[in-house]
Short mmCIF file of C-alpha atoms and ligand atoms in Angstrom, two decimals:
data_model
loop_
_atom_site.label_atom_id
_atom_site.label_comp_id
_atom_site.label_asym_id
_atom_site.label_seq_id
_atom_site.Cartn_x
_atom_site.Cartn_y
_atom_site.Cartn_z
CA UNK A 123 -5.16 5.92 13.78
CA UNK A 124 -2.32 3.66 14.94
CA UNK A 125 -0.34 6.70 16.12
CA UNK A 126 -3.37 8.05 17.99
CA UNK A 127 -4.03 4.68 19.67
CA UNK A 128 -0.40 3.87 20.56
CA UNK A 129 0.89 4.40 24.12
CA UNK A 130 3.92 6.06 22.56
CA UNK A 131 4.83 6.98 18.98
CA UNK A 132 8.07 7.90 17.24
CA UNK A 133 8.33 9.57 13.84
CA UNK A 134 10.39 7.25 11.61
CA UNK A 135 10.52 9.62 8.64
CA UNK A 136 8.57 11.10 5.69
CA UNK A 137 6.05 9.27 3.45
CA UNK A 138 8.45 7.73 0.88
CA UNK A 139 8.78 4.17 2.26
CA UNK A 140 12.54 4.09 1.64
CA UNK A 141 12.88 6.94 4.14
CA UNK A 142 10.59 5.41 6.75
CA UNK A 143 8.81 2.03 6.63
CA UNK A 144 11.66 0.38 4.68
CA UNK A 145 14.44 2.23 6.50
CA UNK A 146 16.01 -0.29 8.90
CA UNK A 147 18.32 2.16 10.77
CA UNK A 148 15.32 4.42 11.48
CA UNK A 149 13.25 1.49 12.74
CA UNK A 150 16.12 0.39 15.01
CA UNK A 151 16.44 3.97 16.28
CA UNK A 152 12.74 3.92 17.22
CA UNK A 153 13.40 0.75 19.26
CA UNK A 154 16.33 2.39 21.01
CA UNK A 155 14.40 5.59 21.78
CA UNK A 156 11.40 3.68 23.19
CA UNK A 157 13.24 0.69 24.63
CA UNK A 158 11.01 -1.59 22.52
CA UNK A 159 12.23 -5.19 22.68
CA UNK A 160 10.08 -6.58 19.85
CA UNK A 161 8.85 -5.52 16.41
CA UNK A 162 5.68 -6.77 14.68
CA UNK A 163 6.36 -6.27 10.92
CA UNK A 164 2.72 -6.33 9.81
CA UNK A 165 2.38 -7.12 6.10
CA UNK A 166 4.17 -5.73 3.06
CA UNK A 167 7.23 -3.51 3.65
CA UNK A 168 9.87 -5.52 5.56
CA UNK A 169 7.57 -8.29 6.79
CA UNK A 170 9.27 -10.96 4.63
CA UNK A 171 12.74 -9.39 4.55
CA UNK A 172 15.17 -11.99 5.91
CA UNK A 173 17.95 -9.39 6.31
CA UNK A 174 15.69 -7.24 8.52
CA UNK A 175 14.82 -10.23 10.72
CA UNK A 176 18.53 -11.10 10.91
CA UNK A 177 19.54 -7.58 11.94
CA UNK A 178 16.92 -7.59 14.69
CA UNK A 179 18.15 -11.01 15.90
CA UNK A 180 21.70 -9.57 15.96
CA UNK A 181 20.50 -6.57 18.00
CA UNK A 182 18.62 -8.70 20.53
CA UNK A 183 15.26 -7.34 19.37
CA UNK A 184 12.54 -9.97 18.91
CA UNK A 185 11.16 -10.17 15.38
CA UNK A 186 7.54 -11.24 15.81
CA UNK A 187 7.63 -13.89 13.09
CA UNK A 188 9.72 -16.80 11.82
CA UNK A 189 13.52 -17.09 11.89
CA UNK A 190 15.42 -15.22 9.17
CA UNK A 191 16.48 -18.64 7.85
CA UNK A 192 12.86 -19.74 7.26
CA UNK A 193 12.02 -16.36 5.71
CA UNK A 194 14.99 -16.75 3.36
CA UNK A 195 14.12 -20.32 2.35
CA UNK A 196 10.48 -19.49 1.56
CA UNK A 197 11.40 -16.22 -0.18
CA UNK A 198 13.19 -18.09 -2.97
CA UNK A 199 10.35 -19.82 -4.85
CA UNK A 200 12.62 -22.64 -6.13
CA UNK A 201 14.01 -23.40 -2.66
CA UNK A 202 10.51 -23.11 -1.17
CA UNK A 203 9.12 -25.61 -3.66
CA UNK A 204 12.03 -28.00 -3.10
CA UNK A 205 11.53 -27.76 0.67
CA UNK A 206 7.78 -28.33 0.29
CA UNK A 207 8.39 -31.42 -1.87
CA UNK A 208 10.85 -32.88 0.67
CA UNK A 209 8.30 -32.27 3.44
CA UNK A 210 5.61 -34.24 1.60
CA UNK A 211 3.54 -31.26 0.44
CA UNK A 212 2.06 -31.80 -3.07
CA UNK A 213 3.62 -29.48 -5.67
CA UNK A 214 2.88 -28.56 -9.30
CA UNK A 215 4.67 -30.90 -11.77
CA UNK A 216 7.61 -29.05 -13.34
CA UNK A 217 11.37 -28.59 -13.54
CA UNK A 218 13.58 -29.98 -10.81
CA UNK A 219 15.00 -26.63 -9.69
CA UNK A 220 16.05 -23.75 -11.95
CA UNK A 221 16.00 -23.90 -15.76
CA UNK A 222 19.58 -23.36 -17.00
CA UNK A 223 19.16 -23.68 -20.77
CA UNK A 224 16.53 -23.87 -23.50
CA UNK A 225 17.17 -27.55 -24.36
CA UNK A 226 16.43 -28.49 -20.75
CA UNK A 227 13.34 -26.26 -20.81
CA UNK A 228 11.99 -27.93 -23.95
CA UNK A 229 12.64 -31.39 -22.51
CA UNK A 230 10.83 -30.57 -19.25
CA UNK A 231 7.95 -28.91 -21.11
CA UNK A 232 7.61 -31.96 -23.35
CA UNK A 233 7.47 -34.28 -20.35
CA UNK A 234 4.88 -32.27 -18.37
CA UNK A 235 2.91 -31.19 -21.45
CA UNK A 236 1.94 -27.71 -22.69
CA UNK A 237 0.76 -25.19 -21.62
CA UNK A 238 3.57 -24.51 -19.15
CA UNK A 239 4.35 -21.51 -16.94
CA UNK A 240 7.78 -19.90 -16.64
CA UNK A 241 8.17 -18.44 -13.13
CA UNK A 242 10.86 -16.24 -11.57
CA UNK A 243 12.57 -17.73 -8.50
CA UNK A 244 12.72 -14.27 -6.90
CA UNK A 245 9.16 -13.49 -7.99
CA UNK A 246 5.96 -14.21 -6.18
CA UNK A 247 2.54 -12.62 -6.10
CA UNK A 248 2.26 -13.05 -9.84
CA UNK A 249 5.33 -11.04 -10.84
CA UNK A 250 7.65 -12.56 -13.47
CA UNK A 251 5.29 -15.24 -14.80
CA UNK A 252 4.90 -16.14 -18.50
CA UNK A 253 2.60 -18.78 -20.03
CA UNK A 254 3.94 -20.82 -22.99
CA UNK A 255 1.41 -22.81 -25.03
CA UNK A 256 3.82 -24.24 -27.65
CA UNK A 257 7.54 -25.03 -28.01
CA UNK A 258 8.03 -21.81 -30.02
CA UNK A 259 6.29 -19.78 -27.30
CA UNK A 260 8.60 -21.33 -24.70
CA UNK A 261 11.85 -19.85 -26.03
CA UNK A 262 10.28 -16.38 -26.07
CA UNK A 263 8.65 -16.86 -22.65
CA UNK A 264 12.00 -17.90 -21.13
CA UNK A 265 13.80 -14.83 -22.49
CA UNK A 266 11.04 -12.40 -21.42
CA UNK A 267 10.61 -13.91 -17.96
CA UNK A 268 14.39 -13.83 -17.38
CA UNK A 269 14.68 -10.23 -18.57
CA UNK A 270 11.73 -9.09 -16.40
CA UNK A 271 13.07 -10.99 -13.38
CA UNK A 272 16.54 -9.48 -13.83
CA UNK A 273 15.04 -5.99 -14.05
CA UNK A 274 12.56 -6.43 -11.18
CA UNK A 275 14.54 -8.55 -8.71
CA UNK A 276 18.14 -8.54 -9.92
CA UNK A 277 17.90 -12.32 -10.17
CA UNK A 278 16.99 -13.96 -13.49
CA UNK A 279 16.69 -17.57 -12.31
CA UNK A 280 13.46 -19.14 -13.51
CA UNK A 281 11.69 -22.49 -13.18
CA UNK A 282 8.98 -24.28 -15.11
CA UNK A 283 5.58 -25.60 -14.01
CA UNK A 284 2.59 -27.24 -15.64
CA UNK A 285 0.09 -24.38 -16.20
CA UNK A 286 -3.16 -25.02 -14.33
CA UNK A 287 -5.90 -23.31 -16.34
CA UNK A 288 -8.87 -23.04 -13.93
CA UNK A 289 -7.67 -23.43 -10.33
CA UNK A 290 -8.99 -21.94 -7.11
CA UNK A 291 -6.52 -20.22 -4.78
CA UNK A 292 -6.77 -21.91 -1.39
CA UNK A 293 -4.32 -21.15 1.42
CA UNK A 294 -3.74 -22.94 4.74
CA UNK A 295 -3.14 -20.96 7.94
CA UNK A 296 -0.50 -22.56 10.13
CA UNK A 297 1.12 -21.68 13.46
CA UNK A 298 4.32 -23.11 14.95
CA UNK A 299 5.92 -22.52 18.35
CA UNK A 300 9.47 -22.86 16.99
CA UNK A 301 10.03 -25.98 19.11
CA UNK A 302 8.49 -28.58 16.81
CA UNK A 303 4.80 -28.07 17.56
CA UNK A 304 2.55 -26.73 14.80
CA UNK A 305 -1.18 -26.60 14.15
CA UNK A 306 -3.27 -25.68 11.11
CA UNK A 307 -6.27 -23.39 11.37
CA UNK A 308 -8.06 -24.45 8.22
CA UNK A 309 -8.14 -22.75 4.86
CA UNK A 310 -9.09 -19.46 3.23
CA UNK A 311 -10.40 -19.32 -0.34
CA UNK A 312 -8.86 -16.26 -2.04
CA UNK A 313 -9.83 -17.04 -5.64
CA UNK A 314 -11.58 -13.71 -6.21
CA UNK A 315 -8.60 -11.66 -7.36
CA UNK A 316 -7.83 -8.90 -9.84
CA UNK A 317 -4.27 -8.43 -11.17
CA UNK A 318 -2.92 -10.51 -8.27
CA UNK A 319 -4.69 -8.33 -5.72
CA UNK A 320 -7.12 -10.24 -3.52
CA UNK A 321 -10.59 -8.65 -3.54
CA UNK A 322 -12.73 -11.01 -1.43
CA UNK A 323 -11.68 -13.91 0.81
CA UNK A 324 -13.71 -16.49 2.70
CA UNK A 325 -13.38 -19.36 5.15
CA UNK A 326 -14.11 -22.17 4.80
CA UNK A 327 -13.75 -22.64 1.05
CA UNK A 328 -17.03 -23.56 -0.69
CA UNK A 329 -14.98 -26.13 -2.64
CA UNK A 330 -13.69 -28.21 0.30
CA UNK A 331 -15.29 -30.79 2.55
CA UNK A 332 -14.05 -31.71 6.05
CA UNK A 333 -12.03 -34.67 4.78
CA UNK A 334 -10.13 -32.65 2.15
CA UNK A 335 -9.56 -29.88 4.70
CA UNK A 336 -8.19 -32.22 7.33
CA UNK A 337 -5.92 -34.03 4.85
CA UNK A 338 -4.21 -30.93 3.42
CA UNK A 339 -4.26 -29.16 6.82
CA UNK A 340 -2.49 -32.03 8.57
CA UNK A 341 0.02 -32.39 5.72
CA UNK A 342 0.97 -28.72 6.17
CA UNK A 343 0.99 -28.90 9.99
CA UNK A 344 3.29 -31.95 9.98
CA UNK A 345 5.61 -30.22 7.50
CA UNK A 346 5.85 -27.16 9.79
CA UNK A 347 6.52 -29.44 12.77
CA UNK A 348 9.44 -31.02 10.90
CA UNK A 349 11.17 -27.67 10.22
CA UNK A 350 10.27 -26.33 13.71
CA UNK A 351 8.53 -23.36 12.11
CA UNK A 352 7.91 -20.43 14.44
CA UNK A 353 4.96 -18.01 14.27
CA UNK A 354 2.20 -17.49 11.74
CA UNK A 355 2.55 -18.82 8.21
CA UNK A 356 0.34 -19.33 5.18
CA UNK A 357 0.93 -22.08 2.66
CA UNK A 358 -0.62 -21.14 -0.71
CA UNK A 359 -2.07 -23.78 -3.01
CA UNK A 360 -3.78 -23.94 -6.35
CA UNK A 361 -6.71 -26.33 -6.14
CA UNK A 362 -7.93 -27.89 -9.38
CA UNK A 363 -10.07 -31.00 -10.01
CA UNK A 364 -9.77 -32.11 -6.40
CA UNK A 365 -5.99 -31.85 -6.21
CA UNK A 366 -3.82 -29.40 -4.21
CA UNK A 367 -0.63 -27.94 -5.70
CA UNK A 368 1.80 -25.90 -3.53
CA UNK A 369 2.80 -22.60 -5.10
CA UNK A 370 4.25 -20.38 -2.33
CA UNK A 371 4.56 -19.91 1.42
CA UNK A 372 4.09 -16.54 3.12
CA UNK A 373 6.14 -16.19 6.30
CA UNK A 374 3.95 -13.48 7.78
CA UNK A 375 0.36 -12.76 8.87
CA UNK A 376 -1.93 -12.07 5.91
CA UNK A 377 -4.38 -9.22 5.34
CA UNK A 378 -7.24 -11.75 5.22
CA UNK A 379 -6.45 -13.42 8.57
CA UNK A 380 -9.73 -12.11 10.17
CA UNK A 381 -11.86 -14.70 8.34
CA UNK A 382 -9.84 -17.43 10.07
CA UNK A 383 -10.23 -15.64 13.43
CA UNK A 384 -14.02 -15.48 12.98
CA UNK A 385 -14.45 -19.23 12.39
CA UNK A 386 -11.89 -20.43 14.95
CA UNK A 387 -12.38 -17.79 17.67
CA UNK A 388 -8.58 -17.41 17.88
CA UNK A 389 -6.87 -13.97 17.99
CA UNK A 390 -4.03 -14.57 15.51
CA UNK A 391 -2.05 -11.42 16.38
CA UNK A 392 -2.22 -12.30 20.09
CA UNK A 393 -1.03 -15.79 19.15
CA UNK A 394 1.92 -14.29 17.23
CA UNK A 395 2.97 -12.14 20.21
CA UNK A 396 2.56 -15.04 22.67
CA UNK A 397 4.79 -17.29 20.56
CA UNK A 398 7.37 -14.52 20.08
CA UNK A 399 7.44 -14.14 23.88
CA UNK A 400 8.22 -17.85 24.20
CA UNK A 401 4.79 -19.10 25.29
CA UNK A 402 3.40 -22.36 23.88
CA UNK A 403 0.60 -22.47 21.29
CA UNK A 404 -2.77 -21.66 22.89
CA UNK A 405 -4.43 -24.72 21.33
CA UNK A 406 -3.56 -28.27 20.38
CA UNK A 407 -4.79 -29.45 16.99
CA UNK A 408 -7.58 -31.39 18.72
CA UNK A 409 -8.77 -28.17 20.40
CA UNK A 410 -9.05 -26.27 17.09
CA UNK A 411 -12.71 -26.11 16.08
CA UNK A 412 -14.35 -24.43 13.10
CA UNK A 413 -17.79 -22.94 13.40
CA UNK A 414 -19.78 -21.06 10.82
CA UNK A 415 -18.54 -19.09 7.86
CA UNK A 416 -16.80 -15.74 7.31
CA UNK A 417 -16.32 -13.49 4.27
CA UNK A 418 -14.03 -10.45 3.96
CA UNK A 419 -14.36 -7.61 1.44
CA UNK A 420 -11.29 -5.45 0.92
CA UNK A 421 -12.62 -1.88 0.74
CA UNK A 422 -10.20 0.20 -1.35
CA UNK A 423 -10.02 3.94 -2.04
CA UNK A 424 -10.38 3.30 -5.75
CA UNK A 425 -12.91 3.97 -8.48
CA UNK A 426 -15.12 0.83 -8.47
CA UNK A 427 -14.94 0.38 -12.26
CA UNK A 428 -11.56 1.79 -13.33
CA UNK A 429 -9.80 0.92 -10.01
CA UNK A 430 -7.91 4.20 -10.29
CA UNK A 431 -6.72 5.22 -6.78
CA UNK A 432 -8.92 7.88 -5.14
CA UNK A 433 -7.02 9.40 -2.19
CA UNK A 434 -8.41 12.38 -0.29
CA UNK A 435 -10.27 13.42 2.85
CA UNK A 436 -13.10 11.28 4.18
CA UNK A 437 -15.93 13.76 4.78
CA UNK A 438 -18.40 11.20 6.17
CA UNK A 439 -17.74 7.74 7.64
CA UNK A 440 -20.48 5.43 8.85
CA UNK A 441 -19.52 1.74 9.23
CA UNK A 442 -22.13 -1.04 9.57
CA UNK A 443 -22.44 -3.02 12.82
CA UNK A 444 -24.43 -5.71 14.57
CA UNK A 445 -23.92 -9.37 15.30
CA UNK A 446 -21.23 -10.99 13.16
CA UNK A 447 -20.09 -7.68 11.64
CA UNK A 448 -16.48 -6.48 11.93
CA UNK A 449 -14.85 -3.48 10.27
CA UNK A 450 -11.03 -3.42 10.55
CA UNK A 451 -9.85 0.01 9.47
CA UNK A 452 -7.53 2.88 10.34
CA UNK A 453 -9.83 5.35 8.60
CA UNK A 454 -12.29 7.77 10.25
CA UNK A 455 -14.30 10.91 9.43
CA UNK A 456 -11.85 13.71 8.63
CA UNK A 457 -8.95 11.34 7.88
CA UNK A 458 -7.08 12.10 4.66
CA UNK A 459 -6.26 8.95 2.70
CA UNK A 460 -2.66 9.61 1.56
CA UNK A 461 -1.61 8.84 -2.05
CA UNK A 462 1.67 7.27 -0.89
CA UNK A 463 0.55 3.79 0.10
CA UNK A 464 -1.65 0.83 -0.77
CA UNK A 465 -5.27 1.81 -1.53
CA UNK A 466 -6.74 -0.63 1.03
CA UNK A 467 -8.61 1.51 3.62
CA UNK A 468 -10.70 -1.06 5.45
CA UNK A 469 -11.81 -4.66 5.63
CA UNK A 470 -15.48 -5.48 6.04
CA UNK A 471 -15.69 -8.97 7.58
CA UNK A 472 -18.99 -10.71 8.24
CA UNK A 473 -19.47 -14.00 10.08
CA UNK A 474 -22.53 -16.18 10.19
CA UNK A 475 -23.67 -19.72 10.85
CA UNK A 476 -23.34 -20.54 7.14
CA UNK A 477 -22.29 -19.02 3.82
CA UNK A 478 -25.78 -17.90 2.90
CA UNK A 479 -26.24 -16.02 6.17
CA UNK A 480 -22.90 -14.32 5.50
CA UNK A 481 -24.00 -13.22 2.04
CA UNK A 482 -27.27 -11.80 3.37
CA UNK A 483 -25.42 -10.00 6.19
CA UNK A 484 -22.86 -8.71 3.66
CA UNK A 485 -25.58 -7.27 1.41
CA UNK A 486 -27.10 -5.43 4.37
CA UNK A 487 -23.71 -4.14 5.58
CA UNK A 488 -22.64 -2.89 2.16
CA UNK A 489 -25.92 -0.96 1.87
CA UNK A 490 -25.26 0.68 5.26
CA UNK A 491 -21.55 1.45 4.82
CA UNK A 492 -21.17 5.18 4.02
CA UNK A 493 -17.78 6.63 3.00
CA UNK A 494 -18.03 10.12 1.47
CA UNK A 495 -15.28 12.38 0.07
CA UNK A 496 -13.48 9.64 -1.88
CA UNK A 497 -14.48 6.86 -4.27
CA UNK A 498 -14.40 3.29 -2.93
CA UNK A 499 -14.93 -0.24 -4.22
CA UNK A 500 -18.09 -0.72 -2.14
CA UNK A 501 -20.31 -0.61 -5.28
CA UNK A 502 -18.24 -3.44 -6.78
CA UNK A 503 -19.04 -5.65 -3.78
CA UNK A 504 -22.71 -4.63 -3.83
CA UNK A 505 -22.86 -6.07 -7.34
CA UNK A 506 -20.66 -9.13 -6.66
CA UNK A 507 -22.61 -10.41 -3.66
CA UNK A 508 -25.72 -10.53 -5.84
CA UNK A 509 -24.10 -12.48 -8.72
CA UNK A 510 -25.26 -16.15 -8.94
CA UNK A 511 -21.69 -17.50 -9.40
CA UNK A 512 -20.62 -15.78 -6.16
CA UNK A 513 -23.81 -16.80 -4.41
CA UNK A 514 -23.10 -20.45 -5.19
CA UNK A 515 -19.31 -20.19 -4.83
CA UNK A 516 -18.44 -21.58 -8.27
CA UNK A 517 -15.67 -19.14 -9.16
CA UNK A 518 -12.01 -19.76 -9.98
CA UNK A 519 -8.99 -17.39 -10.03
CA UNK A 520 -9.96 -16.00 -13.46
CA UNK A 521 -13.64 -15.37 -12.69
CA UNK A 522 -13.34 -11.72 -11.57
CA UNK A 523 -11.15 -10.53 -14.46
CA UNK A 524 -13.45 -12.32 -16.90
CA UNK A 525 -16.47 -10.71 -15.22
CA UNK A 526 -14.91 -7.24 -15.27
CA UNK A 527 -13.60 -7.70 -18.79
CA UNK A 528 -17.06 -8.64 -20.00
CA UNK A 529 -18.37 -5.45 -18.42
CA UNK A 530 -15.94 -3.56 -20.68
C1 MV4 B 1876 0.22 -20.59 -11.22
C2 MV4 B 1876 -0.98 -20.51 -11.98
C3 MV4 B 1876 -1.30 -21.58 -12.82
N1 MV4 B 1876 -0.48 -22.65 -12.92
N2 MV4 B 1876 1.01 -21.68 -11.33
C4 MV4 B 1876 -0.03 -16.17 -9.38
C5 MV4 B 1876 0.74 -15.54 -8.28
C6 MV4 B 1876 1.47 -16.62 -7.63
N3 MV4 B 1876 0.89 -16.88 -6.32
C7 MV4 B 1876 1.36 -17.84 -8.47
N4 MV4 B 1876 0.29 -17.56 -9.39
C8 MV4 B 1876 -0.17 -18.50 -10.26
N5 MV4 B 1876 0.60 -19.60 -10.39
C9 MV4 B 1876 0.67 -22.67 -12.18
N6 MV4 B 1876 1.49 -23.75 -12.30
C10 MV4 B 1876 -1.78 -19.36 -11.84
C11 MV4 B 1876 -1.37 -18.36 -11.00
C12 MV4 B 1876 -2.24 -17.20 -10.91
C13 MV4 B 1876 -2.95 -16.96 -9.74
C14 MV4 B 1876 -2.77 -17.77 -8.61
C15 MV4 B 1876 -3.54 -17.49 -7.49
C16 MV4 B 1876 -4.43 -16.44 -7.47
C17 MV4 B 1876 -4.58 -15.63 -8.57
C18 MV4 B 1876 -3.84 -15.86 -9.72
C19 MV4 B 1876 -3.99 -15.05 -10.84
C20 MV4 B 1876 -3.26 -15.29 -11.96
C21 MV4 B 1876 -2.37 -16.39 -12.01
#
């Protein structure tokens, strides 16, 4: 779809990402051929690759995003946490930097109390994490986490954190102009996840009131002002018993950004391009307003119970519509979902004056959405939006896996 809609398109190579979407020389060649003076990295692939941003900076091509320095800082989870702490952002109690030996690990674990979590500095998105519930567990967890981190990221540095057992995952959207101005655009609640893949996201979070939102939002905005952050960013928190704990920062736009757009009325991609072109932020913090509620369902080409990928040709495509209904997708009737990439094929986003209106609208949209020729996760959402825990928003990050596990 993106090739069909573009003014001009250049083939950057065959499906294997290493020969195309991750191939920096080929991407640069496309800029040279077309005379493009800016690249929007989207999400995934090279969107948080500091080296890529650096190479573009060196070639005078605008990277629509933060500086390579900020990408690098936030890409190392230990440095990111240290930076967050210095900027006054609340963090999870844990080791002061990397764990270098087991004696230190046991001492830190004793002081913060078990259970603790061993995390890989080069990890993120759930990779390279091990829970330790006792001192004996800790030695094993350290060795396994280090080995996995070495294998996965070529970097075995790990750190320790207090393990939060029933948190929500709440993230703050922030924008900076790179000159010291930054605003927050509220939060998104992404607690409904399966194997570290977000399934459903909503804004605002059913767990926050205006005071809590403003407090954490302003803390993040001030922090981004201090480092002169440029572009879109998302600061991820765990939220448990009324407290926020910083876990990571994403230096890119996120898949779930539409729910923020629906409640603020701001076009976040336009905002990214404006800032990259040197324009000021479109709004001051005082001009940011939140109205209504929005919920996004990630529609994947997967079996709705086994989650096995289901690529193939879409023989019939009928999306829902109407007031407050948005379908962001590159799919269409006759399109063949390739097996080479992520199984996400579309995002169904509904907006309404409150959460209940969104749920009712979502139920109607899911019943109207027809995608034939492949299996999709639509039936999973049809069931979820009827479940009482979802209807009243009392779910934490473990709810979905517990719910699916119970279903066998
Ligand atoms: C945690 C945690 C509990 N306690 N840190 C998962 C991916 C990465 N964003 C960090 N993650 C977690 N860090 C402490 N100290 C639980 C998780 C976690 C999680 C976090 C957000 C959303 C879904 C999750 C699923 C499993 C574990």
